[in-house]
Short mmCIF file of C-alpha atoms in Angstrom, two decimals:
data_model
loop_
_atom_site.label_atom_id
_atom_site.label_comp_id
_atom_site.label_asym_id
_atom_site.label_seq_id
_atom_site.Cartn_x
_atom_site.Cartn_y
_atom_site.Cartn_z
CA MET A 1 -19.28 -44.69 -26.30
CA ARG A 2 -17.70 -47.27 -27.59
CA PHE A 3 -19.66 -49.65 -26.45
CA GLY A 4 -23.38 -47.92 -26.37
CA SER A 5 -24.42 -49.45 -22.92
CA GLU A 6 -25.83 -47.33 -20.66
CA GLY A 7 -25.55 -50.05 -17.70
CA LEU A 8 -22.35 -51.30 -18.85
CA THR A 9 -21.19 -46.97 -17.86
CA LYS A 10 -22.95 -47.30 -14.07
CA LEU A 11 -20.48 -50.50 -13.62
CA CYS A 12 -17.41 -48.98 -14.67
CA SER A 13 -18.33 -46.54 -12.68
CA ILE A 14 -19.32 -48.24 -9.60
CA SER A 15 -15.40 -50.58 -9.87
CA GLN A 16 -14.30 -46.94 -9.96
CA MET A 17 -14.87 -45.24 -7.15
CA LEU A 18 -14.95 -48.95 -4.97
CA ASN A 19 -10.93 -48.76 -5.65
CA MET A 20 -11.07 -45.05 -4.81
CA GLY A 21 -12.72 -45.55 -2.25
CA LEU A 22 -10.36 -48.17 -0.87
CA TYR A 23 -7.47 -46.28 -2.03
CA LEU A 24 -8.94 -42.77 0.17
CA GLY A 25 -9.12 -44.85 3.03
CA ILE A 26 -5.50 -45.51 3.37
CA CYS A 27 -5.20 -42.36 1.92
CA LEU A 28 -6.85 -41.31 5.29
CA TYR A 29 -4.84 -43.46 8.14
CA THR A 30 -1.01 -43.60 6.68
CA PRO A 31 -0.20 -39.95 7.32
CA SER A 32 -1.89 -40.23 11.27
CA LEU A 33 0.40 -42.92 11.68
CA ALA A 34 3.15 -39.99 11.11
CA LEU A 35 1.46 -38.15 13.26
CA SER A 36 0.78 -39.61 15.95
CA SER A 37 5.17 -40.78 16.03
CA VAL A 38 5.59 -37.82 16.68
CA THR A 39 2.79 -35.98 18.60
CA ASP A 40 -0.23 -36.45 21.08
CA LEU A 41 -2.44 -36.74 18.21
CA PRO A 42 -4.84 -39.11 17.79
CA ASN A 43 -5.32 -41.19 14.75
CA TRP A 44 -8.66 -40.93 14.78
CA ALA A 45 -8.50 -36.88 15.04
CA SER A 46 -5.60 -36.64 12.87
CA ILE A 47 -7.87 -38.46 10.01
CA VAL A 48 -10.99 -36.34 10.59
CA CYS A 49 -8.75 -33.13 10.51
CA LEU A 50 -7.13 -34.45 7.12
CA GLY A 51 -10.56 -35.05 5.49
CA LEU A 52 -11.71 -31.49 7.02
CA VAL A 53 -8.83 -29.56 5.60
CA CYS A 54 -9.55 -31.88 1.30
CA THR A 55 -13.02 -31.36 1.29
CA PHE A 56 -13.63 -27.84 2.43
CA TYR A 57 -10.49 -26.20 -0.62
CA ILE A 58 -12.27 -28.90 -3.32
CA SER A 59 -14.91 -27.88 -2.58
CA ILE A 60 -14.95 -24.13 -2.80
CA GLY A 61 -11.72 -24.41 -5.19
CA GLY A 62 -12.47 -27.19 -7.44
CA VAL A 63 -10.45 -29.22 -9.64
CA LYS A 64 -8.09 -25.55 -10.43
CA ALA A 65 -7.35 -25.50 -6.48
CA VAL A 66 -6.72 -29.91 -6.83
CA VAL A 67 -3.91 -28.45 -9.84
CA TYR A 68 -2.87 -26.00 -8.07
CA THR A 69 -2.85 -27.30 -4.47
CA ASP A 70 -1.07 -30.66 -5.99
CA VAL A 71 2.54 -28.42 -7.57
CA VAL A 72 2.81 -27.26 -3.85
CA GLN A 73 2.13 -30.52 -2.11
CA THR A 74 4.76 -32.18 -4.32
CA LEU A 75 7.81 -29.44 -3.92
CA ILE A 76 6.97 -29.89 -0.09
CA MET A 77 7.33 -33.93 0.08
CA PHE A 78 10.33 -33.58 -1.96
CA ILE A 79 11.92 -30.85 0.45
CA GLY A 80 10.67 -33.04 3.42
CA ILE A 81 12.22 -36.05 1.65
CA LEU A 82 15.67 -35.39 0.50
CA ALA A 83 16.45 -33.24 2.96
CA VAL A 84 16.12 -36.63 5.18
CA ILE A 85 17.68 -38.62 3.62
CA ILE A 86 20.88 -36.18 3.60
CA VAL A 87 21.43 -35.47 6.75
CA VAL A 88 21.40 -39.57 7.67
CA CYS A 89 22.95 -40.14 4.95
CA ILE A 90 25.56 -37.72 6.35
CA GLU A 91 25.34 -38.38 10.07
CA LEU A 92 25.81 -42.81 8.53
CA GLY A 93 29.15 -42.00 6.42
CA GLY A 94 27.31 -41.20 3.10
CA VAL A 95 25.34 -43.37 0.88
CA GLY A 96 27.98 -46.25 -0.03
CA ALA A 97 28.24 -46.65 3.32
CA VAL A 98 24.10 -46.75 3.18
CA PHE A 99 24.18 -49.59 0.73
CA ASP A 100 27.20 -51.78 2.61
CA ILE A 101 25.32 -52.12 5.36
CA ALA A 102 21.84 -52.46 3.28
CA GLU A 103 23.69 -55.24 1.37
CA LYS A 104 25.10 -57.06 4.78
CA GLY A 105 21.81 -57.15 5.76
CA GLU A 106 20.24 -58.98 2.92
CA ARG A 107 18.32 -56.15 1.54
CA ILE A 108 18.78 -54.93 -2.26
CA GLU A 109 17.84 -57.63 -4.39
CA ILE A 110 16.77 -56.85 -7.60
CA PHE A 111 18.02 -59.41 -10.26
CA ASN A 112 15.57 -62.41 -8.75
CA PHE A 113 14.07 -64.34 -12.11
CA ASP A 114 12.01 -66.16 -10.14
CA MET A 115 9.33 -67.14 -12.67
CA SER A 116 6.83 -68.56 -10.43
CA PRO A 117 3.58 -66.80 -10.51
CA PHE A 118 3.75 -67.22 -6.54
CA ALA A 119 6.79 -65.41 -5.56
CA ARG A 120 5.67 -61.95 -4.21
CA HIS A 121 8.42 -60.25 -5.37
CA THR A 122 10.68 -60.62 -8.51
CA PHE A 123 12.23 -58.47 -10.86
CA ILE A 124 9.29 -60.08 -13.35
CA SER A 125 6.44 -58.98 -11.09
CA VAL A 126 6.90 -55.84 -10.20
CA GLN A 127 7.90 -55.10 -14.40
CA VAL A 128 4.84 -56.79 -14.75
CA LEU A 129 2.96 -54.77 -11.71
CA GLY A 130 5.13 -51.69 -12.90
CA LEU A 131 3.59 -51.32 -16.90
CA TYR A 132 -0.32 -52.32 -15.08
CA PHE A 133 0.40 -49.04 -12.96
CA ILE A 134 0.95 -46.49 -16.07
CA THR A 135 -1.89 -48.93 -17.54
CA SER A 136 -4.22 -47.86 -15.41
CA VAL A 137 -3.09 -44.87 -12.52
CA VAL A 138 -1.27 -42.83 -15.57
CA GLY A 139 -3.61 -43.95 -18.72
CA ILE A 140 -6.73 -44.75 -18.10
CA SER A 141 -8.06 -42.95 -14.22
CA GLN A 142 -10.22 -40.13 -14.07
CA PRO A 143 -8.36 -38.96 -11.40
CA GLN A 144 -5.61 -37.72 -13.89
CA PHE A 145 -8.32 -37.74 -16.54
CA GLN A 146 -9.18 -34.74 -15.14
CA ARG A 147 -5.83 -33.46 -14.82
CA LEU A 148 -4.53 -33.61 -17.56
CA ASN A 149 -7.83 -32.49 -19.11
CA SER A 150 -7.50 -28.69 -17.03
CA VAL A 151 -5.34 -28.03 -19.78
CA ARG A 152 -4.51 -25.66 -23.09
CA SER A 153 -3.87 -28.62 -25.29
CA LEU A 154 -4.04 -32.34 -25.76
CA LYS A 155 0.94 -31.29 -27.01
CA THR A 156 0.51 -29.72 -23.54
CA SER A 157 -0.86 -33.06 -21.64
CA GLN A 158 1.06 -35.84 -23.56
CA GLY A 159 4.40 -33.54 -22.45
CA LEU A 160 2.72 -33.46 -18.87
CA CYS A 161 2.22 -37.46 -19.15
CA VAL A 162 6.74 -37.69 -19.63
CA MET A 163 6.42 -34.71 -17.14
CA PHE A 164 4.97 -37.48 -14.47
CA PHE A 165 6.54 -40.56 -15.17
CA VAL A 166 10.41 -38.70 -15.51
CA GLY A 167 9.05 -37.61 -11.75
CA LEU A 168 8.02 -40.10 -10.39
CA VAL A 169 10.70 -42.84 -10.67
CA ILE A 170 12.91 -40.60 -9.04
CA LEU A 171 10.78 -39.84 -6.19
CA TRP A 172 9.67 -43.28 -5.48
CA SER A 173 13.72 -44.28 -6.07
CA LEU A 174 13.56 -41.36 -3.02
CA PHE A 175 11.11 -43.02 -1.53
CA TYR A 176 12.60 -46.77 -1.80
CA PHE A 177 15.66 -44.80 -0.61
CA THR A 178 14.63 -43.69 2.44
CA GLY A 179 13.41 -47.61 4.07
CA LEU A 180 17.83 -48.75 3.13
CA VAL A 181 18.27 -45.56 5.32
CA ALA A 182 16.27 -46.46 7.66
CA TYR A 183 17.67 -49.60 7.79
CA ALA A 184 21.36 -48.85 7.97
CA ALA A 185 20.18 -46.74 10.84
CA TYR A 186 18.69 -49.29 12.91
CA ALA A 187 21.05 -52.34 11.06
CA ASP A 188 22.27 -53.21 14.67
CA CYS A 189 18.89 -51.59 16.92
CA ASP A 190 15.87 -52.45 15.77
CA PRO A 191 12.85 -49.71 17.11
CA LEU A 192 10.25 -52.18 16.36
CA ALA A 193 12.25 -55.38 18.28
CA THR A 194 13.13 -53.32 21.28
CA LYS A 195 9.34 -51.69 21.30
CA GLN A 196 9.98 -48.11 20.61
CA ILE A 197 7.69 -48.41 17.86
CA GLU A 198 4.28 -50.16 17.74
CA LYS A 199 4.15 -50.62 14.13
CA ALA A 200 6.52 -50.93 11.53
CA ASP A 201 5.33 -48.54 9.61
CA GLN A 202 6.27 -45.57 12.16
CA ILE A 203 9.80 -47.01 11.44
CA VAL A 204 10.38 -43.97 8.96
CA PRO A 205 8.62 -40.90 10.88
CA PHE A 206 10.95 -42.44 14.57
CA LEU A 207 14.08 -42.25 12.57
CA VAL A 208 12.89 -38.06 11.91
CA ALA A 209 12.32 -37.46 15.51
CA ASP A 210 15.29 -39.66 16.80
CA LYS A 211 17.76 -38.65 14.31
CA LEU A 212 16.99 -35.72 13.30
CA LYS A 213 15.82 -33.87 16.99
CA HIS A 214 18.55 -32.08 16.62
CA LEU A 215 17.88 -29.26 13.86
CA PRO A 216 14.64 -27.72 14.53
CA GLY A 217 11.33 -27.88 12.65
CA MET A 218 12.55 -31.06 11.17
CA ALA A 219 10.18 -33.21 12.59
CA GLY A 220 7.47 -30.68 10.66
CA LEU A 221 8.53 -30.71 8.03
CA PHE A 222 8.59 -34.62 7.72
CA VAL A 223 4.77 -34.52 8.51
CA ALA A 224 4.44 -31.82 6.33
CA ALA A 225 5.34 -33.90 3.21
CA VAL A 226 3.40 -37.20 4.73
CA TYR A 227 1.27 -35.30 4.26
CA GLY A 228 1.56 -32.78 1.37
CA ALA A 229 2.01 -37.12 -0.66
CA VAL A 230 -1.62 -37.32 0.94
CA LEU A 231 -3.40 -34.46 0.39
CA SER A 232 -2.71 -34.75 -3.35
CA SER A 233 -3.79 -37.98 -3.41
CA VAL A 234 -7.07 -37.57 -1.38
CA SER A 235 -8.46 -34.16 -3.14
CA SER A 236 -7.55 -35.32 -7.08
CA GLN A 237 -10.12 -38.68 -5.55
CA ALA A 238 -12.27 -37.18 -4.12
CA SER A 239 -12.59 -33.78 -6.91
CA ALA A 240 -12.71 -37.78 -9.35
CA PHE A 241 -15.76 -39.15 -7.26
CA ALA A 242 -17.31 -36.47 -7.32
CA ALA A 243 -17.41 -35.78 -11.16
CA LEU A 244 -18.14 -39.74 -11.31
CA VAL A 245 -21.45 -39.49 -9.13
CA TRP A 246 -22.65 -36.71 -10.38
CA GLU A 247 -21.96 -37.39 -14.82
CA ASP A 248 -23.33 -41.24 -14.76
CA PHE A 249 -25.90 -41.40 -11.79
CA LEU A 250 -27.52 -37.91 -10.88
CA CYS A 251 -27.49 -35.46 -13.54
CA ASN A 252 -30.23 -37.53 -15.57
CA TRP A 253 -32.94 -37.10 -12.63
CA ILE A 254 -35.16 -35.14 -13.82
CA TRP A 255 -35.27 -32.94 -10.20
CA PHE A 256 -31.40 -31.85 -11.15
CA ARG A 257 -32.23 -31.11 -15.02
CA LYS A 258 -34.68 -29.03 -14.70
CA ASN A 259 -32.27 -26.93 -11.39
CA ILE A 260 -28.69 -27.56 -13.17
CA GLY A 261 -27.25 -24.49 -12.94
CA ILE A 262 -27.25 -24.81 -8.90
CA SER A 263 -27.19 -28.95 -8.65
CA ALA A 264 -24.23 -29.47 -10.34
CA THR A 265 -22.61 -26.95 -7.88
CA ASN A 266 -23.84 -27.99 -4.85
CA VAL A 267 -23.69 -31.25 -5.22
CA THR A 268 -20.23 -31.99 -6.32
CA ARG A 269 -19.43 -30.04 -3.13
CA LEU A 270 -21.69 -32.43 -1.00
CA LEU A 271 -20.12 -35.43 -2.48
CA CYS A 272 -15.75 -34.84 -1.85
CA ASN A 273 -17.58 -35.84 1.79
CA ILE A 274 -18.15 -39.39 0.21
CA THR A 275 -14.78 -41.52 0.56
CA GLY A 276 -15.46 -45.02 -0.81
CA ALA A 277 -9.39 -52.76 -5.33
CA PHE A 278 -11.21 -53.09 -8.22
CA ILE A 279 -9.93 -51.57 -10.98
CA GLY A 280 -8.63 -54.22 -12.54
CA PRO A 281 -11.71 -54.83 -14.56
CA LEU A 282 -12.36 -51.62 -15.50
CA ASP A 283 -8.81 -51.16 -17.68
CA GLY A 284 -9.35 -54.62 -18.73
CA LEU A 285 -12.16 -52.94 -19.90
CA PHE A 286 -10.83 -49.64 -21.60
CA VAL A 287 -8.15 -51.46 -23.11
CA THR A 288 -9.99 -53.62 -25.21
CA ALA A 289 -12.21 -50.87 -26.61
CA ILE A 290 -9.48 -49.44 -27.41
CA SER A 291 -7.57 -51.88 -29.12
CA ALA A 292 -10.97 -54.83 -30.10
CA PRO A 293 -12.34 -53.78 -32.21
CA TRP A 294 -14.10 -55.87 -33.50
CA VAL A 295 -15.30 -56.88 -29.29
CA ASN A 296 -19.24 -56.01 -29.55
CA LYS A 297 -21.16 -54.29 -26.78
CA LYS A 298 -22.32 -58.06 -24.44
CA GLY A 299 -19.09 -60.24 -25.08
CA ALA A 300 -17.80 -56.05 -23.32
CA PHE A 301 -20.23 -56.67 -20.25
CA VAL A 302 -19.73 -60.37 -20.58
CA GLY A 303 -15.71 -59.45 -19.65
CA PHE A 304 -16.32 -56.73 -17.62
CA VAL A 305 -18.49 -59.02 -14.56
CA THR A 306 -16.19 -62.29 -15.47
CA SER A 307 -13.01 -60.08 -14.12
CA PHE A 308 -14.66 -58.70 -11.83
CA LEU A 309 -16.51 -61.87 -9.68
CA PHE A 310 -13.38 -63.16 -10.14
CA ASN A 311 -11.28 -60.63 -8.57
CA ILE A 312 -14.00 -61.11 -5.88
CA TRP A 313 -13.32 -64.80 -5.44
CA LEU A 314 -9.86 -64.25 -5.35
CA LEU A 315 -8.67 -61.86 -3.00
CA ILE A 316 -12.57 -63.64 -0.55
CA GLY A 317 -9.72 -66.66 -0.91
CA GLN A 318 -7.14 -65.00 0.16
CA ILE A 319 -8.06 -63.11 2.82
CA VAL A 320 -9.38 -65.87 4.19
CA TYR A 321 -6.53 -67.95 3.85
CA GLU A 322 -4.15 -65.31 4.87
CA THR A 323 -2.16 -66.47 1.77
CA GLY A 324 1.07 -63.64 0.27
CA LYS A 325 2.29 -63.61 3.85
CA THR A 326 6.07 -63.82 3.50
CA ALA A 327 8.34 -64.49 6.63
CA ASN A 328 10.34 -61.30 7.44
CA LEU A 329 13.47 -60.42 6.96
CA PRO A 330 15.96 -60.81 10.01
CA LEU A 331 16.25 -57.66 12.39
CA SER A 332 19.24 -57.46 14.87
CA THR A 333 19.04 -55.93 18.69
CA SER A 334 22.44 -56.31 19.30
CA GLY A 335 23.65 -53.29 19.32
CA CYS A 336 21.51 -51.23 21.58
CA PRO A 337 22.33 -49.88 25.02
CA GLU A 338 22.20 -51.92 28.02
CA GLU A 339 19.60 -49.25 29.22
CA LEU A 340 17.40 -49.92 26.48
CA LEU A 341 17.69 -54.34 26.35
CA ASN A 342 16.25 -53.95 30.13
CA LEU A 343 13.66 -51.57 29.12
CA THR A 344 12.36 -53.89 26.77
CA LEU A 345 12.50 -56.84 29.18
CA GLN A 346 10.71 -55.23 32.15
CA SER A 347 8.64 -54.05 29.71
CA ASN A 348 7.91 -57.59 28.51
CA ASN A 349 7.33 -59.09 32.23
CA MET A 350 9.18 -61.88 32.01
CA ASN A 351 12.64 -62.91 30.70
CA ASP A 352 11.67 -63.95 26.76
CA THR A 353 14.53 -63.93 24.29
CA LEU A 354 13.05 -64.56 21.61
CA THR A 355 11.85 -60.79 21.10
CA LEU A 356 15.79 -59.31 21.45
CA GLU A 357 17.01 -62.61 19.14
CA VAL A 358 18.59 -61.50 15.98
CA THR A 359 15.59 -63.42 13.87
CA THR A 360 11.74 -61.60 14.84
CA THR A 361 9.37 -64.50 15.73
CA TYR A 362 8.01 -63.41 12.54
CA GLU A 363 10.70 -65.03 11.16
CA ASN A 364 10.25 -68.94 12.27
CA LEU A 365 6.97 -68.92 11.45
CA ASN A 366 6.18 -72.12 8.45
CA PHE A 367 4.30 -70.19 6.22
CA GLU A 368 4.69 -73.03 3.34
CA ALA A 369 2.87 -75.11 6.22
CA LYS A 370 -0.57 -72.78 4.86
CA ASP A 371 -0.28 -74.05 1.84
CA ALA A 372 -2.25 -77.57 2.37
CA GLY A 373 -6.68 -76.85 2.40
CA HIS A 374 -6.19 -74.18 -0.25
CA LEU A 375 -6.19 -73.24 -4.43
CA ARG A 376 -2.83 -72.79 -5.26
CA MET A 377 -4.37 -69.75 -7.19
CA TYR A 378 -4.63 -68.19 -3.63
CA ASP A 379 -1.11 -67.52 -3.68
CA ILE A 380 -0.75 -64.84 -7.18
CA SER A 381 1.13 -62.48 -6.25
CA TYR A 382 -0.68 -58.96 -5.74
CA CYS A 383 1.64 -58.06 -8.46
CA TYR A 384 -0.20 -59.99 -11.35
CA ILE A 385 -4.08 -59.60 -10.24
CA GLY A 386 -3.99 -56.11 -11.82
CA THR A 387 -2.69 -57.69 -15.88
CA ILE A 388 -4.78 -60.62 -15.67
CA GLY A 389 -7.71 -58.34 -14.93
CA ILE A 390 -6.88 -56.49 -18.03
CA LEU A 391 -6.73 -59.95 -19.49
CA ILE A 392 -9.93 -61.98 -18.65
CA VAL A 393 -11.66 -58.96 -20.09
CA PHE A 394 -9.60 -58.71 -22.67
CA ILE A 395 -10.49 -62.53 -23.72
CA VAL A 396 -13.25 -63.42 -22.17
CA SER A 397 -15.12 -60.06 -24.25
CA THR A 398 -13.31 -61.69 -27.58
CA LEU A 399 -14.90 -65.18 -27.40
CA VAL A 400 -18.31 -63.69 -26.26
CA SER A 401 -17.89 -61.38 -29.28
CA ILE A 402 -17.07 -64.21 -31.46
CA LEU A 403 -19.56 -66.40 -30.28
CA THR A 404 -22.82 -63.33 -30.90
CA GLY A 405 -21.33 -61.72 -33.93
CA VAL A 406 -18.74 -59.46 -34.09
CA THR A 407 -19.19 -55.69 -34.35
CA LYS A 408 -18.25 -54.66 -38.60
CA PRO A 409 -15.21 -52.67 -39.23
CA GLU A 410 -17.54 -49.72 -40.25
CA GLU A 411 -19.92 -49.81 -37.06
CA VAL A 412 -16.95 -49.19 -34.74
CA ASP A 413 -16.02 -44.89 -34.50
CA PRO A 414 -12.37 -44.19 -35.79
CA LYS A 415 -12.17 -41.47 -32.83
CA LEU A 416 -12.70 -44.39 -30.06
CA VAL A 417 -10.24 -47.54 -31.14
CA PHE A 418 -6.25 -47.37 -31.68
CA GLY A 419 -6.37 -46.36 -35.62
CA PRO A 420 -3.58 -49.14 -36.83
CA SER A 421 -6.38 -51.69 -34.18
CA LEU A 422 -9.04 -50.78 -36.23
CA TYR A 423 -6.62 -50.58 -39.40
CA VAL A 424 -5.53 -54.37 -39.10
CA TYR A 425 -9.02 -55.56 -38.47
CA LYS A 426 -10.59 -54.60 -41.53
CA LYS A 427 -8.38 -55.81 -43.57
CA LEU A 428 -8.59 -59.22 -42.04
CA TRP A 429 -12.15 -58.38 -42.24
CA LYS A 430 -11.48 -57.72 -46.16
CA VAL A 431 -9.90 -61.66 -46.30
CA PHE A 432 -12.62 -63.37 -43.54
CA SER A 433 -16.13 -62.15 -44.37
CA ASN A 434 -15.68 -63.88 -48.28
CA LYS A 435 -16.70 -60.49 -50.16
CA LYS A 436 -18.04 -60.43 -53.38
CA THR A 437 -17.85 -58.40 -56.63
CA VAL A 438 -20.57 -58.29 -58.28
CA THR A 439 -21.30 -55.45 -61.32
CA ILE A 440 -24.64 -53.73 -61.41
CA SER A 441 -25.72 -51.69 -64.44
CA THR A 442 -28.63 -49.20 -64.04
CA GLN A 443 -29.74 -46.47 -65.80
CA VAL A 444 -30.10 -43.70 -63.36
CA ASP A 445 -32.37 -40.09 -65.16
CA VAL A 446 -30.08 -37.70 -64.61
CA LYS A 447 -32.12 -34.39 -63.84
CA SER A 448 -30.63 -32.25 -66.55
CA SER A 449 -30.86 -31.29 -70.37
CA ASN A 450 -29.47 -33.96 -71.88
CA ASN A 451 -30.32 -37.44 -71.39
CA TYR A 452 -26.70 -39.30 -70.08
CA MET A 453 -27.58 -42.34 -68.67
CA ASP A 454 -25.08 -43.15 -66.13
CA CYS A 455 -23.78 -46.52 -65.65
CA VAL A 456 -22.71 -47.25 -62.22
CA THR A 457 -19.80 -50.37 -60.37
CA TYR A 458 -21.67 -51.61 -56.95
CA THR A 459 -19.78 -54.42 -54.72
CA HIS A 460 -22.10 -56.83 -52.62
CA ALA A 461 -21.82 -59.19 -49.83
CA PRO A 462 -24.00 -61.77 -49.42
CA SER A 463 -24.74 -60.37 -45.90
CA GLU A 464 -24.39 -56.40 -46.75
CA SER A 465 -26.45 -54.18 -47.76
CA ILE A 466 -25.30 -53.03 -51.32
CA GLU A 467 -22.34 -50.39 -51.41
CA GLN A 468 -21.38 -47.81 -54.24
CA ASN A 469 -17.64 -48.60 -54.88
CA GLU A 470 -15.33 -45.56 -55.24
CA GLU A 471 -15.75 -46.59 -59.22
CA LYS A 472 -17.95 -44.97 -61.05
CA THR A 473 -18.34 -44.56 -64.63
CA LEU A 474 -20.37 -41.93 -67.26
#
């Protein structure tokens, strides 16, 4: 709406759907790991079941079903994670004991102020990522918009944004603490090194099955918590995906326009089956549209495409050169029972003591050796990628707009831009546009019984049409 470009709108929707598709793939895969850790159900069956269940209730209930189920799923998620933390913490001797073990294992690193953009996680990079996340997910994402738009008033939506942020901080803090609890529980006998699990992603489900097996139903509660979190994301993403496809690609087709009453519902239900990285350029376009009233249609288009292509190039480079990897922290098997160590040695079919050393084989890799032969740009931490995408759109669109002619203040719809930005832009426009005031006296016959003469004062700028001043003298 801000730039009035149908082509740009479709590009934005494609970018949004690519991101949703990749995210949905992760969401569908993640809970299958949890379920396969506590049951014999294969990953593919778990993925298919999850997709079918989610598709069913979205298709029947629409956005209303998404909102209501989100509430229930979030509660289950909180209860499941809290149950795991509380039970394991009690067994380990309390929260203090968990932090002590994690501190000894060098698992806690908060105030790392390394300013290098190539360091994967630092205090600075995580803050940048957090600000980007709030802008992208809470601010302008389609799923979030659908949720906030489903309530009665703007004031309620604004209150929900605050509540969402607070709840997110609490929930993520619990997730991170769960990682510390899992480490503390297996600090001396790592299940990955002893081949009790196949992937590091399975550590928390294994923790539940191992440490909480004496409590009936705990494995089910944990799996329900994981599925609750995933269903919440999948349902909102799928609903938003369907809405985007319908609104920006299908509703203007002649056939759909003629059958609008039936098609909208049926098509969006069908599209809920579709699961479709590069959301940074889209975020940049929204930020630019809201905060830069001088940017025109051409500038916005070039800025978006430039940022999108840059992200593709950066991603391909990171994949080809396998950048972004860091050495794993040391893992120990010194506290494992002797029978477990013997089983591990037998499974290796050789006396491979490297598997049972204090450090994993990944620790011995020389990651710096891979720096040679590729651009250093590919080593930039993923925490900065989204923000870089926003900055590229903003800078490139501004430069192109200056070269092709910026949007004039009077051409901008005040409802589509940030008020203070438009106010400052108007002030700057008056300073740099070299307006000159010219007084023109015109005689206008007033259609009345009295033949008054009307003297009007006009303000005239060389490049603009004459506009009437507020002062008018009769």
